[in-house]
XYZ file of C-alpha atoms in Angstrom:
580
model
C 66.567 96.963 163.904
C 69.141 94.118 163.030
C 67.145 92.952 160.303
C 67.292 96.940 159.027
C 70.944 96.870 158.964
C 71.402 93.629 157.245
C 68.991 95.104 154.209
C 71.154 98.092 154.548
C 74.096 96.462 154.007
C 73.183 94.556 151.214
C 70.876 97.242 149.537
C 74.805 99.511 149.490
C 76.577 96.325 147.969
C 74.302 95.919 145.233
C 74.247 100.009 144.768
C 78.350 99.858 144.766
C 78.593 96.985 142.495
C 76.740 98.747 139.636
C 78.400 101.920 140.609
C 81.508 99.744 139.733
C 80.006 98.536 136.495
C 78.780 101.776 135.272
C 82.137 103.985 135.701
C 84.050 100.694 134.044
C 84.351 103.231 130.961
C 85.749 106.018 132.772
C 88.935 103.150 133.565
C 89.738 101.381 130.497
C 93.074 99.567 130.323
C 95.179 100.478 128.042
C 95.871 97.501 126.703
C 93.227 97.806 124.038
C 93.492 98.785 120.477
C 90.755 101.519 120.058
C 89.536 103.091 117.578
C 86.557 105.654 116.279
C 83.633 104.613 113.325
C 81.480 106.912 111.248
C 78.964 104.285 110.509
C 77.312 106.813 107.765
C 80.363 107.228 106.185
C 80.212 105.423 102.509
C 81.475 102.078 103.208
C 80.347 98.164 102.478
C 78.165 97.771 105.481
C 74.859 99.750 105.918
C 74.775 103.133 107.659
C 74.365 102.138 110.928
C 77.502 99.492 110.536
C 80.532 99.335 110.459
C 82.702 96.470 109.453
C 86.151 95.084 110.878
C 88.419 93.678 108.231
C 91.193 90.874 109.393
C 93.435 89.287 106.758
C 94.318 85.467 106.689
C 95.531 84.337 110.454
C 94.594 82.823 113.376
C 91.943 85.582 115.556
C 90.544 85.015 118.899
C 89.688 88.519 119.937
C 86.640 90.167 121.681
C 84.805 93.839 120.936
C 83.105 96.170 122.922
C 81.561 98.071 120.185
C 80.302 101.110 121.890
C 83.230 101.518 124.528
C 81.220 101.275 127.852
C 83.860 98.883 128.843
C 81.503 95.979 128.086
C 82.698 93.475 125.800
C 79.235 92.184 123.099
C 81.478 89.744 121.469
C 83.783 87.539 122.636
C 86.220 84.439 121.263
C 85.616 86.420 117.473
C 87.792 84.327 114.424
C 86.750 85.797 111.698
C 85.839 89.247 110.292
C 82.754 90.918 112.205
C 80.185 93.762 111.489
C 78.096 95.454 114.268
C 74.555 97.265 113.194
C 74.284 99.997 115.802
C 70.774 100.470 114.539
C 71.316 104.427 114.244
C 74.130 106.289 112.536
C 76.875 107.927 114.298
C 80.145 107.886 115.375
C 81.078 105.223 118.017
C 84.556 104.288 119.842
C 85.574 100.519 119.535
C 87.479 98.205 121.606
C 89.269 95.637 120.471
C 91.142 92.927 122.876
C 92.554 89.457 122.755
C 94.458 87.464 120.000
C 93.860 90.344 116.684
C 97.463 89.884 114.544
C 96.104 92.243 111.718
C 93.594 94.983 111.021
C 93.472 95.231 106.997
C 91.761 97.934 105.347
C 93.452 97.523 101.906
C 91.794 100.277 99.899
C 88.464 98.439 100.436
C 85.824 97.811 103.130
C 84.518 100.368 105.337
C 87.728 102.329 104.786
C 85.994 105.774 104.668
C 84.747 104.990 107.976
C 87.285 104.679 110.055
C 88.023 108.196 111.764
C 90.606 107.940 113.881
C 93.641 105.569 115.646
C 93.022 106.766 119.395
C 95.316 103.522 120.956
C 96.826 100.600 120.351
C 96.952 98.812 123.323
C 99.211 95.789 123.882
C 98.221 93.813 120.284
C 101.012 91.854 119.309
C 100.737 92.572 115.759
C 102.208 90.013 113.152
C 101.964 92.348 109.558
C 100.696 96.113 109.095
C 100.854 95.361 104.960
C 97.809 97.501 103.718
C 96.721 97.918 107.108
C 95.213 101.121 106.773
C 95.474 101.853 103.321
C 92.866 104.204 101.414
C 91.246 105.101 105.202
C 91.321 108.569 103.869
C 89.556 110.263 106.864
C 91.367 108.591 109.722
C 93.665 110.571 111.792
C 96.117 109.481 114.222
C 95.056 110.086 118.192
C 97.377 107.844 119.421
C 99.904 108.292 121.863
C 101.503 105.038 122.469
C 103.152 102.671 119.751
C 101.898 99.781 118.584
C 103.634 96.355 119.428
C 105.714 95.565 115.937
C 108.194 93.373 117.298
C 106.684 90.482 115.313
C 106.090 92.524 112.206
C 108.698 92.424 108.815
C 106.512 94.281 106.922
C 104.944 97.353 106.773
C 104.105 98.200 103.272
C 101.160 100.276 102.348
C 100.599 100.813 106.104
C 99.529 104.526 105.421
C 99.370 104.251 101.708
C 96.050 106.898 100.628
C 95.686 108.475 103.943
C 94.931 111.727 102.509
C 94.378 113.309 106.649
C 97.541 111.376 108.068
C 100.436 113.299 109.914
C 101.429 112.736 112.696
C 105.262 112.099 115.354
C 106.075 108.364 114.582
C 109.609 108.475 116.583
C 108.572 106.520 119.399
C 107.870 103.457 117.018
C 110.286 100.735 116.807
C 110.826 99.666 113.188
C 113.896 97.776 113.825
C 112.184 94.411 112.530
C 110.806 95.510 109.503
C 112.149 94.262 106.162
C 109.532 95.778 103.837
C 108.591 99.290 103.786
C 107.360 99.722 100.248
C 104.571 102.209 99.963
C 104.308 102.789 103.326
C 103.496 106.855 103.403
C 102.696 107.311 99.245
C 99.575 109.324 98.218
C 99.617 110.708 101.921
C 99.522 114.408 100.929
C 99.847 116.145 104.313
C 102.166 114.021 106.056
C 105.979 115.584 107.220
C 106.254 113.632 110.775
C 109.091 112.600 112.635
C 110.627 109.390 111.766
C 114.359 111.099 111.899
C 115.476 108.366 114.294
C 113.637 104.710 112.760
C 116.131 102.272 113.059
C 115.883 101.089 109.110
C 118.767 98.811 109.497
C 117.359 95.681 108.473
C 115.067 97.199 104.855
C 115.770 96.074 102.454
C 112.451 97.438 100.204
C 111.866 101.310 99.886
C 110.151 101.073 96.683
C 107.801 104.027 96.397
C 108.182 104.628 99.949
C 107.154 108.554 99.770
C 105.509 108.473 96.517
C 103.612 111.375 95.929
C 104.262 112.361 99.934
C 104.245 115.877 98.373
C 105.418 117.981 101.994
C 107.437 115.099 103.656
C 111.163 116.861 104.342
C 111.730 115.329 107.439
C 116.020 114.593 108.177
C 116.178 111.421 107.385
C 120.105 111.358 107.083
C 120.941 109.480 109.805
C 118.929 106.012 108.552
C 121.464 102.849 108.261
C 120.199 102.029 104.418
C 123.186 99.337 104.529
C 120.666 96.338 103.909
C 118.335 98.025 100.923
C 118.543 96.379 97.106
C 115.355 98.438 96.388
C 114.904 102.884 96.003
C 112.714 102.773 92.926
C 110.215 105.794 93.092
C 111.088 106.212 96.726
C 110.991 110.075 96.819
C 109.622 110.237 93.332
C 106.929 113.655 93.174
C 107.938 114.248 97.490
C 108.393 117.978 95.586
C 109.593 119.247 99.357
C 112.004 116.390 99.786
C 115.750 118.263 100.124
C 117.693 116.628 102.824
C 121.426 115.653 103.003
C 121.284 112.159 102.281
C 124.437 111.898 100.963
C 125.828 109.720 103.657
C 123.615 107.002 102.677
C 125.449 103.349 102.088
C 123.626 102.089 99.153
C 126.099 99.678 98.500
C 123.819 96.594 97.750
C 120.592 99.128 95.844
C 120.178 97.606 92.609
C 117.167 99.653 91.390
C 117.207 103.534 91.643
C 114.347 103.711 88.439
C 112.859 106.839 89.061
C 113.857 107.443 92.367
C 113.659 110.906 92.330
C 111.681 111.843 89.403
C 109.398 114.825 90.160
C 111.159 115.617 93.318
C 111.673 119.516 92.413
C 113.784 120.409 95.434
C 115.880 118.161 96.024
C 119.651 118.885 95.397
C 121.901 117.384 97.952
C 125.671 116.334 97.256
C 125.400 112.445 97.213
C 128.440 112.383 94.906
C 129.929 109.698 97.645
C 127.409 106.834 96.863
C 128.877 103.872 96.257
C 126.006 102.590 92.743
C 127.891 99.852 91.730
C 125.589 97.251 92.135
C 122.879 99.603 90.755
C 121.357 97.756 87.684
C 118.646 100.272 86.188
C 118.822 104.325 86.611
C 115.729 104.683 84.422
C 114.195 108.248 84.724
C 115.945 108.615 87.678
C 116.409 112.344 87.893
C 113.491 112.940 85.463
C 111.818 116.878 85.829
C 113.845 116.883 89.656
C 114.089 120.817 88.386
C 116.703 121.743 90.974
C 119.163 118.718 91.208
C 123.056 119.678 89.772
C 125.273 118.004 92.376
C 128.948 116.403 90.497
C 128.235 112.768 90.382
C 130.505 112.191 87.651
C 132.578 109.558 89.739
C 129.775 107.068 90.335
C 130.410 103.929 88.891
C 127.749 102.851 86.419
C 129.440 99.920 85.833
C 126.155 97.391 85.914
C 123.956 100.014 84.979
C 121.598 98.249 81.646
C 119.685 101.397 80.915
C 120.319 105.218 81.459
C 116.480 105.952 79.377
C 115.211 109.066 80.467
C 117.568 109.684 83.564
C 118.032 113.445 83.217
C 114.941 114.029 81.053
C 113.798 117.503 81.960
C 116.162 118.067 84.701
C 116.553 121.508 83.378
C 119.184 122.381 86.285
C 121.567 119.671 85.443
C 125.023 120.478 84.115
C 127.649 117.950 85.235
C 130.539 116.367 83.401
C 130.162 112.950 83.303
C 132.289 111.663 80.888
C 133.845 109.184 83.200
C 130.969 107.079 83.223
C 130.528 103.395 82.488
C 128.402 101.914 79.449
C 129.924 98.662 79.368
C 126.528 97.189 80.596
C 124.233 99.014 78.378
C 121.255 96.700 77.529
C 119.723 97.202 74.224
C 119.852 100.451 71.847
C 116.805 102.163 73.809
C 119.175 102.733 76.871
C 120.156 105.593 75.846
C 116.486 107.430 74.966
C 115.838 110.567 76.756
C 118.799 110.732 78.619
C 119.777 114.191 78.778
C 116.497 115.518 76.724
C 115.931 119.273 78.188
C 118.549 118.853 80.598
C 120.756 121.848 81.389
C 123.939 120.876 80.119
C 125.783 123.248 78.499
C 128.016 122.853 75.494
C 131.258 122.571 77.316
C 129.821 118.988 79.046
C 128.149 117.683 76.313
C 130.858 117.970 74.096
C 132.882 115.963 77.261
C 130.213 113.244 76.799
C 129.794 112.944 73.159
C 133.763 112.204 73.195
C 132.933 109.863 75.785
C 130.769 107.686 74.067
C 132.363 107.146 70.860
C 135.685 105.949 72.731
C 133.591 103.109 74.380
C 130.939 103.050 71.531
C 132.688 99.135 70.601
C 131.170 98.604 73.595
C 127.272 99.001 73.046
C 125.087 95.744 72.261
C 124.055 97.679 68.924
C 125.604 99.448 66.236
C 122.381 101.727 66.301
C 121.835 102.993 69.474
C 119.387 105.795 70.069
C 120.465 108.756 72.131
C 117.942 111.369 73.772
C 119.770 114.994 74.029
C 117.010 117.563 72.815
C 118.039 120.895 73.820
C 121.830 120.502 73.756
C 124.601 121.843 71.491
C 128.194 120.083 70.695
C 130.821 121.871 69.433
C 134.650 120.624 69.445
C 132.768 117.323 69.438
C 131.881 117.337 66.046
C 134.310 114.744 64.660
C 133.328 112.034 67.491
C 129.321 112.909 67.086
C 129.867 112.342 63.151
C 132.003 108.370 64.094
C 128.786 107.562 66.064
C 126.409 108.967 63.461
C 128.552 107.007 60.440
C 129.316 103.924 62.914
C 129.041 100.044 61.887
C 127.664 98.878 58.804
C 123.817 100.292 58.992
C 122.329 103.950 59.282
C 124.791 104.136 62.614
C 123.695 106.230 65.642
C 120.582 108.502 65.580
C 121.320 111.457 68.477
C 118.605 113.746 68.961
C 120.115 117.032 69.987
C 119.848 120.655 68.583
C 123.184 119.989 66.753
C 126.749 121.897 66.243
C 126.868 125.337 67.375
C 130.298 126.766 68.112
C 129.453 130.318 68.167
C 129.935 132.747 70.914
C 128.157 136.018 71.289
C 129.775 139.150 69.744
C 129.240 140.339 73.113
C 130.788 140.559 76.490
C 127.414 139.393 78.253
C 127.927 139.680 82.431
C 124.684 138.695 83.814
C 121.287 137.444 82.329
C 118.858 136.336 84.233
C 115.467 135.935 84.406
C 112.642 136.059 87.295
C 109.099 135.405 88.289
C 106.616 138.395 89.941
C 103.899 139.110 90.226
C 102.203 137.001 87.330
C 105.345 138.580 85.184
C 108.552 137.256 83.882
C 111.157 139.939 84.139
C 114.295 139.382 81.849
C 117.357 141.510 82.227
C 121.006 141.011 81.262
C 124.218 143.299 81.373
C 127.025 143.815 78.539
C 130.407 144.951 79.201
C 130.889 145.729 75.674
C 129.570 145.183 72.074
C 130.715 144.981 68.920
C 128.474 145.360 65.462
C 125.685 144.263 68.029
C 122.322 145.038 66.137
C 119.303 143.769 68.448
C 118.335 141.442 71.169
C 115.648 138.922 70.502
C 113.997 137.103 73.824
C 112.642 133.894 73.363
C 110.820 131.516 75.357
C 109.613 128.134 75.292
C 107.885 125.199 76.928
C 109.996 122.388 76.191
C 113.095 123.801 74.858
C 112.478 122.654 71.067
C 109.891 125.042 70.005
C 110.570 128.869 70.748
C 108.230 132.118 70.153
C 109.658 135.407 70.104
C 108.829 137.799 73.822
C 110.371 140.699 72.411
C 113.052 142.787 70.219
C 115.487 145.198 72.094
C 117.420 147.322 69.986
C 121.563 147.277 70.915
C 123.752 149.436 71.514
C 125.880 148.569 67.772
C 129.771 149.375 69.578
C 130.205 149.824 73.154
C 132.697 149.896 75.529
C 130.601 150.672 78.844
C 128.128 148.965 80.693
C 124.644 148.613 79.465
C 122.088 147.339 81.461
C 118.995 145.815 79.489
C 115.420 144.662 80.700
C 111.954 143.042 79.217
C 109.274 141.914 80.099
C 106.875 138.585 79.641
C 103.167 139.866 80.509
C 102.114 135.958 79.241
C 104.516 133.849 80.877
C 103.294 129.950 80.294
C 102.247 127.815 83.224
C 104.947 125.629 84.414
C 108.555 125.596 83.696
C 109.985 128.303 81.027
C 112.837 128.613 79.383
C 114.526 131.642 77.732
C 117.163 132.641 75.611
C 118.835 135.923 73.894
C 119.060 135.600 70.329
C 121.879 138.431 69.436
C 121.960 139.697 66.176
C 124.818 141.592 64.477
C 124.543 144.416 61.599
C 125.247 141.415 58.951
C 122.392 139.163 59.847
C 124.536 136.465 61.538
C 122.963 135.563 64.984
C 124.302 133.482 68.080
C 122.399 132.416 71.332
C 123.184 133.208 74.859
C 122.875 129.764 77.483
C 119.245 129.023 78.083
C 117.459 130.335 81.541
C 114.686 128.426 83.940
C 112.004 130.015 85.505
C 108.564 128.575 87.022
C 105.523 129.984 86.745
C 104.860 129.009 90.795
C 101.644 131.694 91.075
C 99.824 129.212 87.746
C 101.407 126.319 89.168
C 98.978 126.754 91.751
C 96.743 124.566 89.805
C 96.444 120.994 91.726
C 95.345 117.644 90.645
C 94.884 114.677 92.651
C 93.676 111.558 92.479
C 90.868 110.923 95.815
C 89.612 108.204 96.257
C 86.872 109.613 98.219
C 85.560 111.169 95.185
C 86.717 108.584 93.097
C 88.399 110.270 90.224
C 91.484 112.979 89.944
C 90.156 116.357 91.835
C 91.056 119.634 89.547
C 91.182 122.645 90.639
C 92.327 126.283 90.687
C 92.327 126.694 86.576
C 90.048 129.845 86.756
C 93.278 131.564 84.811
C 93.032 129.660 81.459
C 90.810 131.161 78.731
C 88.472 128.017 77.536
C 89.934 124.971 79.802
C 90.582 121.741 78.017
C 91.476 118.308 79.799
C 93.040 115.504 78.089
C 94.125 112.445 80.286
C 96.892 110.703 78.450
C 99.030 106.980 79.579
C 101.933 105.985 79.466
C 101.603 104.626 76.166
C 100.050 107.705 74.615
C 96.538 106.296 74.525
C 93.977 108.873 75.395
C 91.963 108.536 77.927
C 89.373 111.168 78.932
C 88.894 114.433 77.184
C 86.284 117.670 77.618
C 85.992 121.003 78.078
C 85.882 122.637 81.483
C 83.120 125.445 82.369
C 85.282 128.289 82.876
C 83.413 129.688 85.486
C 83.763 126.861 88.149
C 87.387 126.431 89.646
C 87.027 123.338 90.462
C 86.198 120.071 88.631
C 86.174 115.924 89.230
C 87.200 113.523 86.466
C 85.554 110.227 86.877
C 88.158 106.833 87.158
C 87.223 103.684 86.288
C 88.419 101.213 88.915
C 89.633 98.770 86.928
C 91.764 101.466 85.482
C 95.548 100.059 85.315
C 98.166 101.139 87.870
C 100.656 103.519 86.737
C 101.846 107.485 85.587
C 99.440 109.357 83.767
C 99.604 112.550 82.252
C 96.950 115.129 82.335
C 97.172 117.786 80.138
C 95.019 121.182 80.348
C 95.114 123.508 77.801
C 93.679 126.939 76.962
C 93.886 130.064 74.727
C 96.000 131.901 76.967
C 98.574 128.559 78.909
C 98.555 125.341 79.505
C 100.209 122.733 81.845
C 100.883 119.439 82.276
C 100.445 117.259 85.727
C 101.084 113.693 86.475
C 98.911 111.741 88.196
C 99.694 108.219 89.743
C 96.406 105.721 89.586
């Protein structure tokens, strides 16, 4: 009966202890970094693998590869892969000495799935960390351990499913946040309270971050020398950032070109270490905040700041060119920009007072669009100036004529697939006929219609049109006003944007590796042109009009940069610009 016992005893030991080994999953410590796999997922290992990528560093880490709590392999140093022998999706856990994971756009990238915790890894750099793991999204819901990290550029960069709260994260160490979020399409999450103190790099850091509009206004930016591209195409992007110190930022090139919202007063920042405002402002569609007291003192080149920036009408006359680099400094600047007569005139005067000034007695300036007018004596000193062929300025020229008209309202609106155009008069005088005009790019104009006026009036008169063919994009339009003689002036041009064909989206996956086009159904016979920087074309076809949707195959060794993609039809065309 003794002897029964003992074997009783023992036979419930051995049953406990594997009771205790078998729920070991169910009580995981959360000091691990986890993760989840799609082993089928296209990758570098076989479909039943999956690979872990490490950069350079000193690992001594152990993984239990299916998350049962049981650790396969331990005292790793070097990158690992795991065959599971069948395809799935497993959990991973990952403990011990692991400084970095880095994905860098390569690897099994397209396998990872998901960030469920990060245990208690003391991690030493999150540069490229995750970048291009386009299907991961973010479980977690602890923070990881950064207090050894400085940088965290490209940490997100490509993560087409990322968005997620980041406010419990402490950033306070990191130096380096270039790229972090770019070419993240969905993500808008909370970093309102980061402690950015010590940055001093946000080059590109929401770069194509196309929703972010998180308040961000409260960041210490006192340490950053670097904003190039940092909100450039975040189209959402309007917060008052105004308080900003950027007292040591020496590059603000294209910081936010493409950003279509934003339009916050940051007439306070202090830009006088800024060096280069290249394309700064370039196509941001709604920006007109009075920045004419910044000092552009060190500023070497202005090319292309307000290019497009259709909203734009500020006098900034006050401005420094002392520094101005080289006679291309000056290209684009104010091409299609809204400034009306009354400022450009300002800025013409401007110039020619400090025109001893410029490094060449040729200097190119970029104001398409624009009209002086009491200016005309300085414009002609710059165009005569020095001993060669003097300044070339391309604007629309003089034009000091003012409508015959008492014109109280004209404005012009999108509906409905429609541009409706209507303006009032409060009088009229030998007035003839309206002629609406529109155009793509404010240098080329085609007639929408021909109102007849009223000849003399004293009264009110309403008038209305409309634009059944509105192009895709941004418009512009005019009133051309017409008098009984034959002599003509123009009314002040008007924006509108087509948002109903703007619908038409193209991005660069790298899942499908090659820019994704869609939603072009609308255009009569669809052509594609892909265009660089330089003008070189790259890609052309024809598109089947009846799909809607549409990949365009990338090289990878394609260069880096802005490309232009152009699609054209019978009926509108559009233009979209794709980073590679």
């Amino acid at each position: 009966m003794v002897m029964k016992k003992n074997v009783m005893k023992k036979l419930f030991a051995i049953i406990s202890l594997a009771m205790f080994f078998s729920c070991a999953g169910f009580s995981q410590p959360s000091t691990w970094f986890k993760i989840s796999v799609k082993t089928d997922n296209t990758g570098i290992s076989n479909s039943t693998s999956f690979a872990i990528p490490i950069a350079m560093g000193t690992y001594n880490y152990d993984v239990d590869w299916n998350n049962d709590g049981t650790f396969d392999d331990i005292g790793v140093a070097t990158g690992i892969t795991h065959d599971y022998g069948v395809a799935g999706t497993y959990t991973i856990n990952i403990r011990g000495t692991f400084p970095r994971i880095y994905f860098n756009n390569g690897g099994d990238k397209l396998k990872l799935m998901s960030i469920e915790q990060w245990g208690s890894i003391s991690w030493t750099s999150m540069e490229h960390a995750f970048d291009g793991c386009a299907n991961m999204v973010y479980n977690a819901s602890d923070a990881p351990d950064l207090s050894g990290v400085t940088v965290l550029a490209d940490i997100f960069r490509r993560c087409d499913n990322f968005n997620t709260d980041l406010s419990s994260w402490d950033v306070s160490t990191i130096v380096d946040m270039q790229y972090a979020f770019a070419d993240c399409p969905i993500f808008n999450g909370n970093i309102t309270t980061w402690d950015v103190s010590s940055v001093t790099d946000f080059e590109c850091m929401f770069l194509y971050a196309t929703v972010f509009n998180q308040d961000i206004s409260s960041w210490v930016t006192s340490s950053a020398t670097d904003m190039q591209y940092m909100f450039c195409d975040a189209e959402k992007f309007n917060q008052p950032i105004g308080g900003w110190d950027v007292s040591n930022v020496t590059n603000m090139e294209y910081m936010f070109c493409d950003a279509y919202d934003f339009n916050q007063n940051i007439s306070a920042w202090n830009t006088a270490n800024v060096t280069t405002m290249y394309r700064m402002f370039q196509y941001a569609s709604s920006f007109n905040q009075n920045i004419g007291n910044w000092n552009t003192g060190s500023v070497y080149t202005f090319y292309g700041m307000f290019d497009n920036a259709s909203a734009f009408n500020q006098d900034i006359s006050n401005w420094d060119f002392s520094s101005v680099l080289n006679n291309n400094s000056l290209r684009r600047m104010l091409d299609y920009c809204g400034m009306d007569i009354n400022n450009y005139d300002k800025f013409i005067i401007a110039l020619e007072a400090q025109k001893a000034g410029f490094p060449d007695d040729e200097m190119e300036l970029g104001a398409r669009g624009l009209n002086y007018c009491i200016a005309e004596p300085e414009w002609i000193a710059l165009d005569t100036y020095g001993s060669g062929s003097g300044w070339t300025i391309h604007d629309d020229g003089k034009n000091c004529s003012t409508l015959p008209i008492d014109l109280t309202h004209f404005g012009v609106e999108y509906f409905n697939n429609y541009v409706f155009i209507n303006w009032t008069t409060a009088s009229e005088e030998n007035n003839d006929y309206f002629t609406i005009e529109k155009s793509k790019d404010m240098n080329t104009w085609e007639i929408v219609d021909i109102i007849p006026g009223a000849g003399n009036s004293n009264t009110t008169i309403e008038y209305n049109c409309c634009d059944y063919k509105p192009y895709i994009g941004d418009s512009y339009y005019r009133l051309k006003q017409t008098d009984y003689n034959g002599e003509f002036s123009y009314s002040e041009v008007r924006h509108v944007n087509n948002v109903v064909n703007n619908s038409i989206s193209a991005y660069y996956s790298s899942i499908k590796s090659g820019i994704v086009l869609s939603n072009y159904s609308e255009i009569i016979n669809p052509a594609i042109k892909l265009i660089d920087s330089n003008g070189r074309l790259i890609w052309q076809d024809y598109l089947d009009p009846n799909e809607n949707t549409t990949i365009i195959p990338i090289d990878n060794n394609i260069t880096h940069g802005i490309y232009l993609l152009f699609v054209e039809g019978d009926n509108m065309s559009c233009t979209k610009k794709i980073y590679l």
